[in-house]
Amino acid sequence: MEQTINILKKHGISPSYQRVKIFGYLMETKTHPTAYDIFAKFKSEIPSLSKTTVYNVLSALKEKNLVNEVHIEGHETRFDAEMRQHGHFKCSVCGQVSDLFLTQDLNQILSQKLVIQDIQFNVTGICNQCLTLQNNN
Amino acid sequence: MEQTINILKKHGISPSYQRVKIFGYLMETKTHPTAYDIFAKFKSEIPSLSKTTVYNVLSALKEKNLVNEVHIEGHETRFDAEMRQHGHFKCSVCGQVSDLFLTQDLNQILSQKLVIQDIQFNVTGICNQCLTLQNNN
DNA sequence: TACAATTTTATAATGATTACAAATTTAGAA
DNA sequence: TTCTAAATTTGTAATCATTATAAAATTGTA
């Protein structure tokens, strides 16, 4: 809470109630929620909350490099406050998205010299839990 | 043309006029067009063409593993008939998406054992052309 | 307290995609 | 060749995520 507020301040974002809630949630969760997920999560706790606010907050966080967008499938944009380089895994059975830590720095596998701003590494497959369920049926 | 038709047949897709046109285009282009790009490209040549058809054809091609979807930014879904493993680079200045060939097999950098269906490697940055333009101004 | 700036909110608009059903085309049987 | 059923394409409307806009509420400060 204090920590969340300090990070926001340090990055020039004044810590409004909604911003602290949303950014705090993104820092503690590993579920890579969509804007709608975040809206649904807080709607009962903050009844006045509007979807526009969620989008506004997310876009402010992104602009200050406090969160990354994750694009794995179609339309859905997910958000992640883990800023260290890592990949994402989406299970095509249960739909969950989890972090994927990698054995190598992704910058090293490029074959061309380019000015890089962002690297995303996204894997789709079947998670071990769903695989076990499938094998038992 | 014959080649395009043969590939479609081999994968159990009957080669209708629209399918041959769209798949043929995806095989020869490297621009990673969106559904709308494809629609716009053929609208004058095939005036009856409907956006729904473009989506139908793309989804059939995808189901038979003849094309991959590319998700780099926001909502936009792009299509690619290059099925060998490779990455994508999007220039944040000019917006162009190009292929990125990699120095290493992406399967090898995963730190966990998982059933993998698809791997996407997407880089955002500034292409060399836009970089040169910037430096000259 | 009063006022300006910031933030949040509701509503409407946009853009991509999907659902659906009618129209057209195709393929195969008679 | 003709007829019919199945496949394909098409236009329209619906849906979903996101953005635009402007009013309302909140905050910080003189």
Coordinates of C-alpha atoms (C1' of nucleotides) in Angstrom, one line a residue:
Chain A
M1 CA 0.0 0.0 0.0
E2 CA 2.6 2.6 1.1
Q3 CA 5.0 0.9 -1.4
T4 CA 2.4 1.1 -4.2
I5 CA 1.9 4.8 -3.4
N6 CA 5.6 5.5 -3.4
I7 CA 6.2 3.8 -6.8
L8 CA 3.3 5.8 -8.3
K9 CA 4.7 9.1 -6.9
K10 CA 8.2 8.3 -8.0
H11 CA 6.9 7.9 -11.5
G12 CA 4.9 11.2 -11.5
I13 CA 1.5 9.7 -11.1
S14 CA -0.5 11.1 -8.2
P15 CA -1.9 8.3 -6.1
S16 CA -5.6 8.5 -6.4
Y17 CA -7.7 5.9 -4.7
Q18 CA -8.5 4.1 -8.0
R19 CA -4.9 4.2 -9.3
V20 CA -3.6 2.8 -6.0
K21 CA -6.1 0.0 -6.1
I22 CA -5.6 -0.9 -9.7
F23 CA -1.8 -0.7 -9.7
G24 CA -1.6 -2.5 -6.4
Y25 CA -3.7 -5.3 -7.8
L26 CA -1.5 -5.6 -10.9
M27 CA 1.6 -5.8 -8.7
E28 CA 0.3 -8.6 -6.5
T29 CA -1.5 -10.7 -9.1
K30 CA 0.0 -13.0 -11.7
T31 CA -3.2 -13.6 -13.6
H32 CA -2.5 -11.0 -16.3
P33 CA -6.0 -9.5 -16.2
T34 CA -7.7 -7.7 -19.0
A35 CA -9.2 -4.2 -18.4
Y36 CA -12.6 -5.8 -18.0
D37 CA -11.2 -8.3 -15.4
I38 CA -10.0 -5.4 -13.4
F39 CA -13.2 -3.5 -13.7
A40 CA -15.2 -6.6 -12.6
K41 CA -12.8 -7.3 -9.7
F42 CA -13.3 -3.8 -8.2
K43 CA -16.9 -3.0 -9.2
S44 CA -18.4 -4.2 -5.9
E45 CA -15.7 -2.6 -3.7
I46 CA -15.8 0.7 -5.6
P47 CA -19.4 0.9 -6.9
S48 CA -18.8 4.2 -8.7
L49 CA -15.9 2.7 -10.7
S50 CA -16.3 3.2 -14.4
K51 CA -14.6 1.2 -17.2
T52 CA -13.3 4.5 -18.6
T53 CA -11.3 5.0 -15.4
V54 CA -9.8 1.5 -15.6
Y55 CA -8.7 2.3 -19.2
N56 CA -7.4 5.8 -18.1
V57 CA -5.4 4.3 -15.3
L58 CA -3.9 1.5 -17.4
S59 CA -2.9 3.9 -20.1
A60 CA -1.2 6.2 -17.6
L61 CA 0.7 3.3 -16.0
K62 CA 1.7 2.1 -19.4
E63 CA 3.0 5.5 -20.4
K64 CA 5.2 5.7 -17.3
N65 CA 6.5 2.1 -18.0
L66 CA 4.9 0.7 -14.9
V67 CA 3.0 -2.0 -16.7
N68 CA 3.3 -3.9 -20.0
E69 CA 0.6 -5.0 -22.4
V70 CA 0.4 -8.6 -23.3
H71 CA -1.0 -9.6 -26.6
I72 CA -1.4 -13.3 -27.1
E73 CA -4.8 -13.8 -28.7
G74 CA -7.2 -11.9 -30.9
H75 CA -8.7 -8.8 -29.4
E76 CA -7.7 -9.4 -25.8
T77 CA -5.2 -7.0 -24.2
R78 CA -3.8 -8.1 -20.8
F79 CA -1.8 -6.2 -18.3
D80 CA 1.3 -7.1 -16.4
A81 CA 3.3 -5.2 -13.7
E82 CA 6.2 -7.6 -13.9
M83 CA 8.7 -5.6 -15.9
R84 CA 11.6 -8.0 -15.9
Q85 CA 12.0 -9.7 -19.3
H86 CA 9.9 -12.8 -19.4
G87 CA 7.5 -14.7 -21.6
H88 CA 3.9 -15.7 -21.3
F89 CA 2.1 -19.0 -21.7
K90 CA -1.5 -19.3 -22.5
C91 CA -3.3 -22.6 -22.0
S92 CA -5.6 -23.2 -24.9
V93 CA -7.8 -25.5 -22.7
C94 CA -8.4 -23.5 -19.5
G95 CA -7.4 -20.1 -21.0
Q96 CA -5.1 -19.1 -18.1
V97 CA -2.0 -17.0 -18.8
S98 CA 1.1 -17.5 -16.7
D99 CA 4.6 -16.2 -16.7
L100 CA 7.3 -18.1 -18.5
F101 CA 10.9 -17.5 -17.4
L102 CA 13.4 -18.1 -20.0
T103 CA 16.9 -19.6 -20.1
Q104 CA 18.3 -16.8 -22.2
D105 CA 18.2 -13.1 -22.8
L106 CA 15.9 -12.5 -25.7
N107 CA 18.0 -9.7 -27.1
Q108 CA 20.6 -12.2 -28.0
I109 CA 18.6 -14.2 -30.4
L110 CA 18.0 -11.5 -32.9
S111 CA 19.8 -11.8 -36.2
Q112 CA 19.7 -8.2 -37.1
K113 CA 20.8 -5.0 -35.4
L114 CA 17.7 -2.9 -34.6
V115 CA 16.7 -0.3 -32.1
I116 CA 14.5 -2.3 -29.7
Q117 CA 11.8 -0.9 -27.5
D118 CA 10.0 -4.1 -26.4
I119 CA 10.2 -7.8 -26.9
Q120 CA 7.3 -10.2 -26.3
F121 CA 7.6 -13.9 -26.2
N122 CA 4.2 -15.7 -26.2
V123 CA 3.6 -19.4 -26.1
T124 CA 0.3 -21.2 -26.6
G125 CA -0.1 -24.8 -25.5
I126 CA -1.6 -27.0 -22.9
C127 CA -0.8 -26.5 -19.2
N128 CA 0.3 -29.4 -17.1
Q129 CA -2.9 -29.3 -15.1
C130 CA -5.1 -29.6 -18.1
L131 CA -2.9 -32.3 -19.5
T132 CA -3.3 -34.4 -16.4
L133 CA -7.1 -34.0 -16.5
Q134 CA -7.1 -35.0 -20.2
N135 CA -5.1 -38.2 -19.5
N136 CA -7.4 -39.3 -16.7
N137 CA -10.4 -39.2 -18.9
Chain B
M1 CA -1.9 -20.3 -58.9
E2 CA -1.8 -24.1 -59.6
Q3 CA 0.5 -24.4 -56.6
T4 CA -1.9 -22.4 -54.4
I5 CA -4.8 -24.6 -55.5
N6 CA -2.8 -27.8 -54.8
I7 CA -1.9 -26.7 -51.3
L8 CA -5.5 -25.8 -50.5
K9 CA -6.7 -29.2 -51.8
K10 CA -4.0 -31.1 -50.0
H11 CA -5.3 -29.5 -46.8
G12 CA -8.9 -30.3 -47.4
I13 CA -10.1 -26.9 -48.5
S14 CA -11.9 -26.7 -51.8
P15 CA -10.3 -24.0 -53.9
S16 CA -13.0 -21.4 -54.4
Y17 CA -12.2 -18.2 -56.3
Q18 CA -12.0 -16.1 -53.1
R19 CA -10.0 -18.7 -51.2
V20 CA -7.4 -19.0 -53.9
K21 CA -7.1 -15.2 -54.2
I22 CA -6.7 -14.6 -50.5
F23 CA -4.4 -17.5 -49.7
G24 CA -2.3 -16.8 -52.9
Y25 CA -1.9 -13.2 -51.7
L26 CA -0.9 -14.3 -48.2
M27 CA 1.8 -16.6 -49.7
E28 CA 3.3 -14.0 -51.9
T29 CA 3.2 -11.0 -49.6
K30 CA 5.4 -10.2 -46.6
T31 CA 3.4 -7.3 -45.3
H32 CA 1.4 -9.3 -42.7
P33 CA -2.0 -7.8 -43.7
T34 CA -5.0 -7.5 -41.4
A35 CA -8.4 -8.8 -42.5
Y36 CA -9.3 -5.3 -43.5
D37 CA -6.1 -4.9 -45.6
I38 CA -7.0 -8.0 -47.5
F39 CA -10.6 -6.9 -48.0
A40 CA -9.4 -3.5 -49.3
K41 CA -6.9 -5.1 -51.6
F42 CA -9.4 -7.2 -53.4
K43 CA -12.6 -5.1 -53.2
S44 CA -12.1 -3.6 -56.7
E45 CA -11.0 -6.8 -58.3
I46 CA -13.9 -8.8 -56.7
P47 CA -16.6 -6.2 -56.2
S48 CA -19.0 -8.7 -54.6
L49 CA -16.4 -9.5 -51.9
S50 CA -17.6 -9.2 -48.4
K51 CA -15.7 -8.7 -45.2
T52 CA -17.4 -11.8 -43.8
T53 CA -15.9 -13.9 -46.6
V54 CA -12.4 -12.6 -45.8
Y55 CA -12.9 -13.6 -42.1
N56 CA -14.4 -17.0 -43.1
V57 CA -11.5 -17.8 -45.4
L58 CA -8.9 -16.7 -42.9
S59 CA -10.5 -18.8 -40.2
A60 CA -10.6 -21.8 -42.5
L61 CA -6.9 -21.3 -43.4
K62 CA -6.0 -21.0 -39.8
E63 CA -7.8 -24.1 -38.7
K64 CA -5.9 -26.1 -41.3
N65 CA -2.6 -24.6 -40.2
L66 CA -2.0 -22.8 -43.5
V67 CA -1.7 -19.4 -41.8
N68 CA -0.7 -18.0 -38.5
E69 CA -2.2 -15.0 -36.7
V70 CA 0.2 -12.3 -35.5
H71 CA -0.6 -10.3 -32.5
I72 CA 1.7 -7.4 -31.7
E73 CA -0.4 -4.5 -30.9
G74 CA -3.7 -3.7 -29.4
H75 CA -6.7 -5.1 -31.3
E76 CA -5.0 -5.7 -34.6
T77 CA -4.8 -9.2 -35.9
R78 CA -2.4 -9.8 -38.8
F79 CA -2.0 -12.9 -41.0
D80 CA 1.1 -14.7 -42.2
A81 CA 1.4 -17.7 -44.5
E82 CA 5.1 -18.2 -43.6
M83 CA 4.8 -21.2 -41.3
R84 CA 8.5 -21.7 -40.5
Q85 CA 9.4 -20.5 -37.0
H86 CA 10.3 -16.8 -37.1
G87 CA 9.7 -13.6 -35.2
H88 CA 8.1 -10.3 -36.1
F89 CA 9.3 -6.7 -35.9
K90 CA 7.0 -3.8 -35.8
C91 CA 8.4 -0.3 -36.3
S92 CA 6.7 2.1 -33.9
V93 CA 7.4 5.0 -36.3
C94 CA 6.2 3.7 -39.7
G95 CA 4.0 0.9 -38.4
Q96 CA 5.4 -1.7 -40.8
V97 CA 5.6 -5.3 -39.7
S98 CA 8.5 -7.4 -41.1
D99 CA 9.8 -10.9 -40.5
L100 CA 12.6 -11.5 -38.0
F101 CA 14.8 -14.5 -38.5
L102 CA 16.3 -15.7 -35.3
T103 CA 19.7 -17.2 -34.4
Q104 CA 18.1 -20.0 -32.3
D105 CA 15.2 -22.4 -32.1
L106 CA 12.7 -20.8 -29.7
N107 CA 11.7 -24.2 -28.2
Q108 CA 15.1 -24.3 -26.6
I109 CA 14.8 -21.3 -24.5
L110 CA 11.8 -22.4 -22.4
S111 CA 12.7 -23.3 -18.8
Q112 CA 9.7 -25.5 -18.3
K113 CA 8.4 -28.6 -20.0
L114 CA 5.0 -27.9 -21.6
V115 CA 2.9 -29.1 -24.6
I116 CA 3.5 -26.3 -27.1
Q117 CA 1.2 -25.5 -29.9
D118 CA 2.5 -22.1 -31.0
I119 CA 5.3 -19.7 -30.2
Q120 CA 5.3 -16.0 -31.1
F121 CA 8.3 -13.7 -30.8
N122 CA 7.4 -10.1 -31.4
V123 CA 9.6 -7.1 -31.2
T124 CA 8.7 -3.5 -31.3
G125 CA 11.3 -0.8 -32.1
I126 CA 12.5 1.5 -34.8
C127 CA 13.4 0.2 -38.2
N128 CA 16.7 1.2 -39.9
Q129 CA 14.9 3.2 -42.5
C130 CA 13.1 5.4 -40.0
L131 CA 16.2 5.6 -37.9
T132 CA 18.1 7.1 -40.8
L133 CA 15.4 9.6 -41.5
Q134 CA 15.4 10.7 -37.9
N135 CA 19.1 11.2 -37.9
N136 CA 19.0 13.3 -41.0
N137 CA 16.6 15.8 -39.5
Chain C
dT1 C1' -13.8 29.4 1.8
dA2 C1' -13.1 29.8 -3.2
dC3 C1' -11.2 28.6 -7.4
dA4 C1' -8.5 26.1 -10.8
dA5 C1' -6.7 21.9 -12.0
dT6 C1' -7.1 17.1 -11.9
dT7 C1' -9.6 13.0 -11.9
dT8 C1' -13.5 10.3 -12.4
dT9 C1' -17.7 9.2 -14.4
dA10 C1' -21.6 8.2 -17.9
dT11 C1' -22.8 8.2 -22.5
dA12 C1' -22.1 7.9 -27.1
dA13 C1' -19.0 6.7 -31.0
dT14 C1' -15.8 3.7 -33.3
dG15 C1' -13.6 -0.4 -35.1
dA16 C1' -12.8 -5.3 -35.3
dT17 C1' -15.1 -9.4 -35.3
dT18 C1' -18.9 -12.8 -35.1
dA19 C1' -23.8 -14.4 -35.7
dC20 C1' -27.2 -15.2 -38.7
dA21 C1' -30.0 -16.1 -42.5
dA22 C1' -30.8 -15.3 -47.3
dA23 C1' -28.8 -15.6 -52.0
dT24 C1' -25.6 -17.7 -55.0
dT25 C1' -22.7 -21.2 -56.6
dT26 C1' -21.0 -25.9 -57.0
dA27 C1' -21.1 -30.9 -57.3
dG28 C1' -23.2 -35.0 -57.9
dA29 C1' -27.2 -38.0 -58.8
dA30 C1' -30.9 -39.1 -61.9
Chain D
dT1 C1' -28.6 -32.0 -69.2
dT2 C1' -31.5 -31.1 -65.2
dC3 C1' -32.5 -31.3 -60.5
dT4 C1' -31.4 -31.1 -55.8
dA5 C1' -28.6 -30.9 -51.8
dA6 C1' -24.6 -29.2 -49.9
dA7 C1' -21.2 -25.7 -49.7
dT8 C1' -19.9 -21.0 -50.1
dT9 C1' -20.6 -16.3 -50.3
dT10 C1' -22.9 -12.2 -49.0
dG11 C1' -25.3 -8.3 -46.4
dT12 C1' -27.1 -6.9 -42.2
dA13 C1' -27.3 -6.7 -37.5
dA14 C1' -25.2 -7.8 -33.1
dT15 C1' -21.4 -8.0 -29.9
dC16 C1' -17.1 -6.7 -27.7
dA17 C1' -13.2 -3.9 -26.6
dT18 C1' -11.7 0.5 -26.7
dT19 C1' -11.7 5.6 -27.3
dA20 C1' -13.8 10.3 -27.4
dT21 C1' -16.2 13.7 -25.1
dA22 C1' -18.1 16.4 -21.8
dA23 C1' -20.3 16.8 -17.3
dA24 C1' -19.7 15.9 -12.4
dA25 C1' -16.9 15.2 -8.5
dT26 C1' -12.7 15.6 -6.0
dT27 C1' -8.3 17.6 -4.8
dG28 C1' -4.9 21.0 -3.8
dT29 C1' -3.9 25.6 -2.9
dA30 C1' -4.4 30.7 -2.6

